[in-house]
CSV table of C-alpha atoms in Angstrom, one decimal:
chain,number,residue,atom,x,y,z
A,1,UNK,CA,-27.8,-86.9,-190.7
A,2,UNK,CA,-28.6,-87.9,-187.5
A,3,UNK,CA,-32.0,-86.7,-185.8
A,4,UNK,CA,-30.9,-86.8,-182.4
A,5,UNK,CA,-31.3,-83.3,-180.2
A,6,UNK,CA,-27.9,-81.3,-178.9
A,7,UNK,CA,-27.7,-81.5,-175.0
A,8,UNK,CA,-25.3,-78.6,-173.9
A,9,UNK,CA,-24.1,-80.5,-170.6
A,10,UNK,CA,-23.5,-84.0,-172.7
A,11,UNK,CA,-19.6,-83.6,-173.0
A,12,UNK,CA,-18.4,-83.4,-177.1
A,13,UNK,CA,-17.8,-87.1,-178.0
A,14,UNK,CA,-14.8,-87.8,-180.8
A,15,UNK,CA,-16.2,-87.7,-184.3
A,16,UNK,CA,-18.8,-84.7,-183.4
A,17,UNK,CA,-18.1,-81.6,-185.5
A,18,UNK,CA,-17.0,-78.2,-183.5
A,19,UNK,CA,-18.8,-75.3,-183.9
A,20,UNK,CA,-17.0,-72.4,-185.1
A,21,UNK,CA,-15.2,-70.1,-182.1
A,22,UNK,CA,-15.4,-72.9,-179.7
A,23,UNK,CA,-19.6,-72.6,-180.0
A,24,UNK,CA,-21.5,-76.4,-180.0
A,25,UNK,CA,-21.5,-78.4,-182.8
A,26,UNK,CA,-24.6,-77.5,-185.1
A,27,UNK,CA,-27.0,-80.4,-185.8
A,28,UNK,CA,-29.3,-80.4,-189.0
A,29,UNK,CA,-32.9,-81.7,-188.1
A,30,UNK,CA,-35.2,-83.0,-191.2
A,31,UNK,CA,-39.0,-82.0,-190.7
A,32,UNK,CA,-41.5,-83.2,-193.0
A,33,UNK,CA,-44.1,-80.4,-193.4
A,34,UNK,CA,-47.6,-80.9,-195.3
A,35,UNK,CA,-49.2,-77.6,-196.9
A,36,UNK,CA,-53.0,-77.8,-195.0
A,37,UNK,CA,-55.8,-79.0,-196.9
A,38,UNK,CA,-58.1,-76.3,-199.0
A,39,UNK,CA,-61.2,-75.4,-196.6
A,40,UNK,CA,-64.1,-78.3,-197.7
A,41,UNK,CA,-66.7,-76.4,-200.1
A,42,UNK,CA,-70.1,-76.9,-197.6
A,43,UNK,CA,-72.6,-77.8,-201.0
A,44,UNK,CA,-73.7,-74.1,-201.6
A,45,UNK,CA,-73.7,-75.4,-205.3
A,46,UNK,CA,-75.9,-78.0,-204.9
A,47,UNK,CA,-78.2,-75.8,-202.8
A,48,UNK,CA,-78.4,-73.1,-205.4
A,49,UNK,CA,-79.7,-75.6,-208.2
A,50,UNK,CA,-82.2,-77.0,-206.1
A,51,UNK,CA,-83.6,-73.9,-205.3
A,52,UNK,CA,-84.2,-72.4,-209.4
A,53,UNK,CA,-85.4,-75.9,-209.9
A,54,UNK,CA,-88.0,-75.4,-206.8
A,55,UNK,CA,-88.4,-71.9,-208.1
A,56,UNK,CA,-89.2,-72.8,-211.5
A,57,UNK,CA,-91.4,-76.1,-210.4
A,58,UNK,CA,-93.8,-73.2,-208.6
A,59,UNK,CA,-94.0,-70.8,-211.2
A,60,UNK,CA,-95.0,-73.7,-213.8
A,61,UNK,CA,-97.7,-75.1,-211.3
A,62,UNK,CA,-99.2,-71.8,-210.8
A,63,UNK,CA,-98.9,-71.0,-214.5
A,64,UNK,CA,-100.4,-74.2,-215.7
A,65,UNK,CA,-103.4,-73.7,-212.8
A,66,UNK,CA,-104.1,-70.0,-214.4
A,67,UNK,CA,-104.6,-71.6,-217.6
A,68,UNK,CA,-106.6,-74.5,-216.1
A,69,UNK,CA,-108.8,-72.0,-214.5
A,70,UNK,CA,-109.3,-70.1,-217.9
A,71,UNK,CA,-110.6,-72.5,-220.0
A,72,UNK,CA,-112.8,-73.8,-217.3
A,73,UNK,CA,-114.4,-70.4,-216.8
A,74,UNK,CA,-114.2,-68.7,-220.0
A,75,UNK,CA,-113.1,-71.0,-222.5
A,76,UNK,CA,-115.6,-72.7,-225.5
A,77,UNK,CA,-117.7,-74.5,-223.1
A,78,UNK,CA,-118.5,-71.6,-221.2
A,79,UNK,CA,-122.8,-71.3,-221.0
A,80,UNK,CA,-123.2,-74.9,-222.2
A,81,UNK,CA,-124.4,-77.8,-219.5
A,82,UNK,CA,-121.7,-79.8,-219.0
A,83,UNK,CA,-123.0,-83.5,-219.1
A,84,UNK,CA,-122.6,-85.8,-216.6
A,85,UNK,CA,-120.6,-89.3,-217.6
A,86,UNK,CA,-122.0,-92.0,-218.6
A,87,UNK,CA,-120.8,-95.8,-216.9
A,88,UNK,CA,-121.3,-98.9,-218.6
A,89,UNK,CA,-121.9,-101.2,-215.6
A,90,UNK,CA,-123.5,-104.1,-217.7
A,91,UNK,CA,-122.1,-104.3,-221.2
A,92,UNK,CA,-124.3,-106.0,-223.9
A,93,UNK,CA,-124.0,-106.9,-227.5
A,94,UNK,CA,-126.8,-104.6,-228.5
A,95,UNK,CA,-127.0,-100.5,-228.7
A,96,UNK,CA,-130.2,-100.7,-226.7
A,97,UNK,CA,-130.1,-99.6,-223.3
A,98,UNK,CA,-131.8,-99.2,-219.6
A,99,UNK,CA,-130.7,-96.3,-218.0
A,100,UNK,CA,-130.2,-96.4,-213.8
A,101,UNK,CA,-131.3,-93.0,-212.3
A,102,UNK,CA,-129.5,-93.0,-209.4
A,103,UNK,CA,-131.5,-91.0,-206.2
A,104,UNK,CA,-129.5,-91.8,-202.7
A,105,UNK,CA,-129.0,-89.6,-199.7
A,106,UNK,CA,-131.2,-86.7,-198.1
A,107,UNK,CA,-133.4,-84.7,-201.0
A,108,UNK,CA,-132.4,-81.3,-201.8
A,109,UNK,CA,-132.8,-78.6,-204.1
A,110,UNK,CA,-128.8,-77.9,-204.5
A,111,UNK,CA,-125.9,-79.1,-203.2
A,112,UNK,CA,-123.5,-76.8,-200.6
A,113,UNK,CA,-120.1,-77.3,-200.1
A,114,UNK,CA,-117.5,-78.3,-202.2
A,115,UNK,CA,-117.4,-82.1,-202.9
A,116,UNK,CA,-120.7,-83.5,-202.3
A,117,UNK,CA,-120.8,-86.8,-203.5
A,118,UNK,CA,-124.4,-87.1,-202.9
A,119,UNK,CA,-127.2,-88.0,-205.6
A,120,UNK,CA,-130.3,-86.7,-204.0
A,121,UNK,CA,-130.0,-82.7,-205.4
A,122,UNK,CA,-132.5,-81.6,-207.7
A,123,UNK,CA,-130.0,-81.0,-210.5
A,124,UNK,CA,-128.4,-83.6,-210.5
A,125,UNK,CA,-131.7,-85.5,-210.8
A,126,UNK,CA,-132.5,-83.1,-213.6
A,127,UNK,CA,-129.3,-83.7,-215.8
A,128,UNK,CA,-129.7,-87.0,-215.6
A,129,UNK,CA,-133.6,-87.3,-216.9
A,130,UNK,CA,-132.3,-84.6,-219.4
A,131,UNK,CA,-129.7,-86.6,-220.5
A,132,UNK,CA,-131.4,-90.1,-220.6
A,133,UNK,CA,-134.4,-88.3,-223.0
A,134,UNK,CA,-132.1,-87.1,-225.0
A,135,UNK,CA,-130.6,-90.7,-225.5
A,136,UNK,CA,-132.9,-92.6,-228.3
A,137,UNK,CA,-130.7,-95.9,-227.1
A,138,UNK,CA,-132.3,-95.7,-223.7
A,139,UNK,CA,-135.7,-98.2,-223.8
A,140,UNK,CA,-135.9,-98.3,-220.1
A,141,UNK,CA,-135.3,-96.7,-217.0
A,142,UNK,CA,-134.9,-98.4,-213.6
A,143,UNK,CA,-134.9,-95.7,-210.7
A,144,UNK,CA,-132.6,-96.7,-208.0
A,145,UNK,CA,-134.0,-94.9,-204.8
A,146,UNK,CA,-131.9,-94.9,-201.6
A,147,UNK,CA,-133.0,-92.0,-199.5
A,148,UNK,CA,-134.6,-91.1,-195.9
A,149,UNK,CA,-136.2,-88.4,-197.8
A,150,UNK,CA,-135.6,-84.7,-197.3
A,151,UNK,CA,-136.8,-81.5,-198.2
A,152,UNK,CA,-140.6,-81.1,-199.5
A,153,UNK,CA,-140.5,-79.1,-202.0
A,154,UNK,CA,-137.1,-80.7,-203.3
A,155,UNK,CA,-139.0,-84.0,-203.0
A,156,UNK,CA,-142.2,-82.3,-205.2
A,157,UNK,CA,-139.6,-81.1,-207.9
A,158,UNK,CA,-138.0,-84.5,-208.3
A,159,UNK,CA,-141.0,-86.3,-208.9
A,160,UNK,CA,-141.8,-84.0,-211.2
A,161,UNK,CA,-138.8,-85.2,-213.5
A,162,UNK,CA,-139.2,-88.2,-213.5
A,163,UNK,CA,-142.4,-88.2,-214.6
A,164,UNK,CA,-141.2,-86.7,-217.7
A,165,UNK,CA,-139.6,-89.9,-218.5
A,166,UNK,CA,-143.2,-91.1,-218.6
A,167,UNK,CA,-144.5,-87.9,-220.7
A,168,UNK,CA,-142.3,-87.1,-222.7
A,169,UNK,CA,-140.9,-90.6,-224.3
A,170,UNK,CA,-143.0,-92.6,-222.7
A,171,UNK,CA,-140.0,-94.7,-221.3
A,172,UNK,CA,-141.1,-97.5,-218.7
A,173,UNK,CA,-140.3,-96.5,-215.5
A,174,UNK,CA,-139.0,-99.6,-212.9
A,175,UNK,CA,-138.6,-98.5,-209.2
A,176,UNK,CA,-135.9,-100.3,-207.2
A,177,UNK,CA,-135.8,-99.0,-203.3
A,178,UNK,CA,-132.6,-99.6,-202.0
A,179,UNK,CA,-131.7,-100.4,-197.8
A,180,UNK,CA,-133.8,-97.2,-197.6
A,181,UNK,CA,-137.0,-95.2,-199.2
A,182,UNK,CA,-138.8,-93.7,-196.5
A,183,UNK,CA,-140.8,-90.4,-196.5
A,184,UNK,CA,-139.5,-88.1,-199.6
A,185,UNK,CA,-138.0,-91.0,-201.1
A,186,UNK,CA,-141.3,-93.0,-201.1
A,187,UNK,CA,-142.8,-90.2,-202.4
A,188,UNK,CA,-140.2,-89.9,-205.2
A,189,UNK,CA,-141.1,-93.4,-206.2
A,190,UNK,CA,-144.4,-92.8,-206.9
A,191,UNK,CA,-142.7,-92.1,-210.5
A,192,UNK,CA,-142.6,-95.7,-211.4
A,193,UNK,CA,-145.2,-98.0,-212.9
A,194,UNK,CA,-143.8,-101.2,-211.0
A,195,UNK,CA,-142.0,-100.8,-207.5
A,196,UNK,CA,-139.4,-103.4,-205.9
A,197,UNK,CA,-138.0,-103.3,-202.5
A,198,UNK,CA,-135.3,-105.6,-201.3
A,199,UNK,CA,-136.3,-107.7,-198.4
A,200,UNK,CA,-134.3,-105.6,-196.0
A,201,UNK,CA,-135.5,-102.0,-197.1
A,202,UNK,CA,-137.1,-99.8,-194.7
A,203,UNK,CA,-139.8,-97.5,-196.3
A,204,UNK,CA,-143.1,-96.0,-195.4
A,205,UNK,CA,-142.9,-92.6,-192.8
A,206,UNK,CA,-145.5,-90.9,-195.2
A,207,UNK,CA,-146.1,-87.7,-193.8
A,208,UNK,CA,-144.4,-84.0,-193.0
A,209,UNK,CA,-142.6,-82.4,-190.5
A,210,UNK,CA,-141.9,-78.8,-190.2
A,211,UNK,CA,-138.7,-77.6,-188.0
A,212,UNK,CA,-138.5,-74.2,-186.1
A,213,UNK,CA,-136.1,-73.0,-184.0
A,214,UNK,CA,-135.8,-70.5,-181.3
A,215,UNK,CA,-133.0,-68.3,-180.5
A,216,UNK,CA,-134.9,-66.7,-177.6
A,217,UNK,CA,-133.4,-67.8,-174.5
A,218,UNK,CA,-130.0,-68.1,-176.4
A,219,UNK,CA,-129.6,-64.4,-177.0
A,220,UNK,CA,-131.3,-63.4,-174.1
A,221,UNK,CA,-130.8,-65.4,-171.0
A,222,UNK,CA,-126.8,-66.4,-172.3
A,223,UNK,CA,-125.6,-64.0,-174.6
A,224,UNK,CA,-127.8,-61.1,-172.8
A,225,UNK,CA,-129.2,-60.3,-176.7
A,226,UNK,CA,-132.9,-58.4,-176.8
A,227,UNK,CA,-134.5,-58.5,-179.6
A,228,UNK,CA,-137.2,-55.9,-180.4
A,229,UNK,CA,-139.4,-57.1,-183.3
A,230,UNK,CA,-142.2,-54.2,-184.8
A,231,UNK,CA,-144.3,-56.3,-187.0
A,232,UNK,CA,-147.3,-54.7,-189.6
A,233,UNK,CA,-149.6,-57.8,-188.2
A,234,UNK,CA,-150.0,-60.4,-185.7
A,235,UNK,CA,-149.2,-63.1,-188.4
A,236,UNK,CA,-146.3,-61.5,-190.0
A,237,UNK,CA,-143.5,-63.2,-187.7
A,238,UNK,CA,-145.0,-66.5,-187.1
A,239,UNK,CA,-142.3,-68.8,-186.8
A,240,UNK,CA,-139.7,-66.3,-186.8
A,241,UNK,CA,-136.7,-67.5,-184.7
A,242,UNK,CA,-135.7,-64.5,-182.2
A,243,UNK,CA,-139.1,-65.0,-180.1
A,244,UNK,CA,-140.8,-68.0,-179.1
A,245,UNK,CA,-144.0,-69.6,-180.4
A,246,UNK,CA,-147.6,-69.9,-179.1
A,247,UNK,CA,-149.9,-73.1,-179.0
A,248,UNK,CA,-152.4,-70.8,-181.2
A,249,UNK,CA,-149.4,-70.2,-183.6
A,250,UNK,CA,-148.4,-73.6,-184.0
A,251,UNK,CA,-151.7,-74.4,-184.7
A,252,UNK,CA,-151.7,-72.2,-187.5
A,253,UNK,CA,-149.1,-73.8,-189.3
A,254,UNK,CA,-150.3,-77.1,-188.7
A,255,UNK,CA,-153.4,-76.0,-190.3
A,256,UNK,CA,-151.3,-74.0,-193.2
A,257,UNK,CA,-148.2,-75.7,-194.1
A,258,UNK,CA,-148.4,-79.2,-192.8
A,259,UNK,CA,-151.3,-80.5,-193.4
A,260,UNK,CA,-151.8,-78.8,-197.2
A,261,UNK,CA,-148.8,-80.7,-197.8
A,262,UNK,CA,-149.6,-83.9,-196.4
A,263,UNK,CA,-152.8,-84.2,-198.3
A,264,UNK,CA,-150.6,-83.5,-201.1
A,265,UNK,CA,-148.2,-86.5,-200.2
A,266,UNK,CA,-151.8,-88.3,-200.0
A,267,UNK,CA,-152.9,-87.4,-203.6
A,268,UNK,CA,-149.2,-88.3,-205.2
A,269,UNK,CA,-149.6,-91.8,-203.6
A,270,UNK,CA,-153.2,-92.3,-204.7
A,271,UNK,CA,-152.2,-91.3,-208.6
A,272,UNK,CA,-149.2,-93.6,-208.3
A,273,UNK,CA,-150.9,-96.9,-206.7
A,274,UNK,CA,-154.3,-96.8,-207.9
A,275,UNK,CA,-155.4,-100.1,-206.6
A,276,UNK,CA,-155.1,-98.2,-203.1
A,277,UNK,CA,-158.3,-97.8,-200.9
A,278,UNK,CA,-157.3,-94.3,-199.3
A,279,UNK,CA,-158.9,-94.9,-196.3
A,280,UNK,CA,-156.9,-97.9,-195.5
A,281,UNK,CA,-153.5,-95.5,-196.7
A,282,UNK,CA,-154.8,-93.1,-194.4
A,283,UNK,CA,-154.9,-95.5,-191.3
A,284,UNK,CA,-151.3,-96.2,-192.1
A,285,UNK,CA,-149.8,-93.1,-193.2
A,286,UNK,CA,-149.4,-91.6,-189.6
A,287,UNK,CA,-145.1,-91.5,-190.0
A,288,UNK,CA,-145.5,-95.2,-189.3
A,289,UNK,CA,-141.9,-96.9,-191.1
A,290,UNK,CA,-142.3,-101.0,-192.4
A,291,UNK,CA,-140.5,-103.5,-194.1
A,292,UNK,CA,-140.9,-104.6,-197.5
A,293,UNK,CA,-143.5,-107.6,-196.6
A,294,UNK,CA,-145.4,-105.2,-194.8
A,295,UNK,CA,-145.3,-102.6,-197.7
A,296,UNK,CA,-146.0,-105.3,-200.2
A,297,UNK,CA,-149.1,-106.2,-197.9
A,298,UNK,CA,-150.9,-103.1,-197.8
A,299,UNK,CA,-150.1,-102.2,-201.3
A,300,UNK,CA,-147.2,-99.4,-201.3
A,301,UNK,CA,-145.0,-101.8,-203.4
A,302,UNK,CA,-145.5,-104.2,-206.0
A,303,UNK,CA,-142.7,-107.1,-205.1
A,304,UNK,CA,-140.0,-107.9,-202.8
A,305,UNK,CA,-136.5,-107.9,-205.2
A,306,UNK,CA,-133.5,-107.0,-205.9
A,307,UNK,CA,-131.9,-104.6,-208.6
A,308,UNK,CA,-131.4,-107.3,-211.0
A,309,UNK,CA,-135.1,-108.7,-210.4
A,310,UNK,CA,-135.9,-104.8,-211.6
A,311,UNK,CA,-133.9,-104.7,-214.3
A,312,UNK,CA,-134.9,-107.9,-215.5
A,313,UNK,CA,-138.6,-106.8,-215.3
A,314,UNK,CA,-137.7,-103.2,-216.9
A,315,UNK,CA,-136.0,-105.5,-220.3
A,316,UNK,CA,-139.7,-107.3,-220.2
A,317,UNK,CA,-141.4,-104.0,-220.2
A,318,UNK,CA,-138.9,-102.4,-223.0
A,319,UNK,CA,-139.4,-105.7,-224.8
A,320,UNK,CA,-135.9,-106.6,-225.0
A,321,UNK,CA,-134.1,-110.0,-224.7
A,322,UNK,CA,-130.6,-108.2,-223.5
A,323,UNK,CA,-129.9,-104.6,-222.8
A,324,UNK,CA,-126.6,-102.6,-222.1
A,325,UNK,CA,-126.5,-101.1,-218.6
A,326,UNK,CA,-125.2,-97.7,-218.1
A,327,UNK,CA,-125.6,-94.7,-215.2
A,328,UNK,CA,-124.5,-91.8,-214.3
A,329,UNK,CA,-122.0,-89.4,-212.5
A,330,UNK,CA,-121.1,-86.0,-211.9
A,331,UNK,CA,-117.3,-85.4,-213.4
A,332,UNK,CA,-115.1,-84.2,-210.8
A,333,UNK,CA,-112.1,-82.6,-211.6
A,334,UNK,CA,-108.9,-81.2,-209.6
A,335,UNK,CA,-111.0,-77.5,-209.7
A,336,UNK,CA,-113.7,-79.0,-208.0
A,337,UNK,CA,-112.3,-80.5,-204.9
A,338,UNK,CA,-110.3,-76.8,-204.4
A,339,UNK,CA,-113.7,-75.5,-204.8
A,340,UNK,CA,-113.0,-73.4,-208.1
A,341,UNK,CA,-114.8,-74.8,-210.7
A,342,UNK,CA,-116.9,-72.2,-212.2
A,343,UNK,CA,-120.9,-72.3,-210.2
A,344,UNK,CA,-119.8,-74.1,-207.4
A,345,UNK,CA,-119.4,-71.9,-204.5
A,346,UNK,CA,-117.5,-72.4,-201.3
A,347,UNK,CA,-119.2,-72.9,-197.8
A,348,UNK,CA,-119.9,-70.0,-195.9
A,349,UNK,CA,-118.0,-70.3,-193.0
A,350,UNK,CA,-118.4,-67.3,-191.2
A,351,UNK,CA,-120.6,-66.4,-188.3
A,352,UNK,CA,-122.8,-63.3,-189.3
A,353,UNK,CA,-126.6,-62.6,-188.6
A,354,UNK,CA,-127.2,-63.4,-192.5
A,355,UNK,CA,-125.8,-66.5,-191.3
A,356,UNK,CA,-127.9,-67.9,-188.2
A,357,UNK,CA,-130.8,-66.5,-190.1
A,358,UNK,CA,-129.9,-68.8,-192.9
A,359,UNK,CA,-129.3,-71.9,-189.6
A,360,UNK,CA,-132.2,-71.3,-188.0
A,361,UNK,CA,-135.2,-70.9,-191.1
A,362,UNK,CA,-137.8,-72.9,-191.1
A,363,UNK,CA,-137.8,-76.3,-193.0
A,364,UNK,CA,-140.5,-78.3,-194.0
A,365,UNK,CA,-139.7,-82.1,-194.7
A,366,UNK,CA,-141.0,-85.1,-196.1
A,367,UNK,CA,-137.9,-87.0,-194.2
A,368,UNK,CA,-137.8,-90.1,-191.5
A,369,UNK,CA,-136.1,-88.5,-188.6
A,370,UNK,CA,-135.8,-91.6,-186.2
């Protein structure tokens, strides 16, 4: 069958079929038709399945973190002192050990915040001299002090300690200052029977400071804040931050705080180097920092080493030809770096009065503050 279209003024050729009644021929024209193509599903499958397998991924987690948080906070160990881990850093063929104490970074009495790598609090401190005592293995201990010092009486509750080393298993007791021992963390080292310092430590600044601030011309001249203090005696808000201080004031804590515990950093010294003439401390201890040569001249350290030259003289002390080396760390898990393992409180971040109260207390510190 031809495909060719009828023209009505095209005259009828021979061999063309008539229509009937005298109409045009009729022509039969082949189309091919195609059915359209079914509408394309757009993946609502696919997104279904990811979804209950994002669903069920969440509700796990969060299940998993409950029970997590459970056994942490009220499971067996709950009430018992979680020790802190030991690290071999020197492996020996022998049990017998020498135990580093590690003290580095500003003294305090606790940590704040949530992952404070520092080993300067007085806890940590503490768990550590509980945990070497505890450990008949340990022959020696070799006190690794890197530290511009800190608070007093954090510094005065350290020392404390580690003298128990001393007392209470009568451990020798080897003193290594690190690039830095100065102030609290001299006065920490007055723990140990023998004291190195590397050639490039800085040490010395015996002495204490005490810090007050004043809020007085903040509130009043910049926030337009009076403060209106009723006091039962003269005395009773010396220091206090909402008003200023007077020269007779800050002689009166000169006279009360500071200088009580200065003589106090002066008797520590003079019952830790007892070859000392304390007249000739006295004429250095003015906040006056040194190097080790110095040090070793007047008499604040025994020799100018290195950790290995301590540990080495700590294994002559211990009478031992070869010791294992181990040390100490805090464990920190996954709850601690969220802040929710169980005692370790967040950081207050808000802004209250309990707050600035808190920022603006006195402190009193045994700490080089170039």
């Amino acid at each position: 069958m031809s495909n060719e279209q009828y023209n009505p003024n095209q005259p009828h050729q021979p061999g063309q079929q008539q229509g009937a009644q005298g109409q045009p021929p009729h022509y039969t024209q082949r189309v091919s038709y195609a059915p359209p193509p079914p509408p394309a599903r757009r993946g609502r499958t696919g997104f279904w399945i990811l979804a209950f397998l994002l669903a069920v991924s969440l509700v796990g987690n969060f299940l998993l973190l409950m029970a997590v948080m459970v056994l942490v906070r009220g499971g067996p160990s709950e009430g018992r002192e979680q020790k802190l881990q030991e690290v071999v850093v020197e492996s020996a063929d022998t049990s017998k050990r020498i135990a580093l104490l590690r003290i580095e970074g500003i003294i305090v009495e606790e940590l704040s915040g949530r992952l404070t790598p520092s080993g300067a609090d007085y806890e940590f401190v503490k768990k550590q001299v509980d945990q070497i005592i505890a450990d008949e293995r340990v022959k020696a201990v070799v006190v690794v002090v890197n530290s511009p010092g800190g608070g007093a009486s954090a510094s005065d509750m350290i020392l404390k300690q580690l003298r128990r080393l001393r007392d209470e298993r009568g451990l020798p007791v080897v003193v290594q200052m690190g690039s830095l021992a100065a102030s609290g963390g001299y006065y920490v080292a007055m723990a140990g029977e023998y004291i190195f310092a590397q050639p490039t430590t800085i040490t010395g600044s015996i002495g204490v400071v005490a810090q007050f601030f004043s809020l007085e011309n903040l509130l009043s001249e910049k926030l337009g804040v009076e403060t209106y203090i009723i006091e039962s005696g003269e005395r009773k808000t010396v220091g206090s931050p909402f008003r200023d201080m007077t020269q007779e004031e800050y002689g009166y804590l000169q006279e009360t705080i500071v200088m009580p515990m200065y003589e106090r950093f002066i008797e520590v010294i003079m019952e830790g180097r007892k070859s000392l003439d304390e007249s000739e401390l006295r004429e250095v201890a003015d906040g006056r920092i040194m190097n080790a040569d110095q040090a070793k001249t007047l008499g604040l350290i025994d020799a100018v080493g290195f950790r290995e030259d301590a540990i080495e003289y700590a294994k002559g002390r211990a009478r031992l030809k070869e010791a294992t080396i181990v040390q100490y760390q805090r464990q920190v898990g996954l709850l601690d770096v969220l802040g929710l393992s169980a005692g370790r409180a967040a950081p207050d971040m808000s802004i209250s009065a309990d707050t600035l109260q808190r920022m603006a207390a006195p402190r009193v510190l045994m700490q080089w503050m170039p």
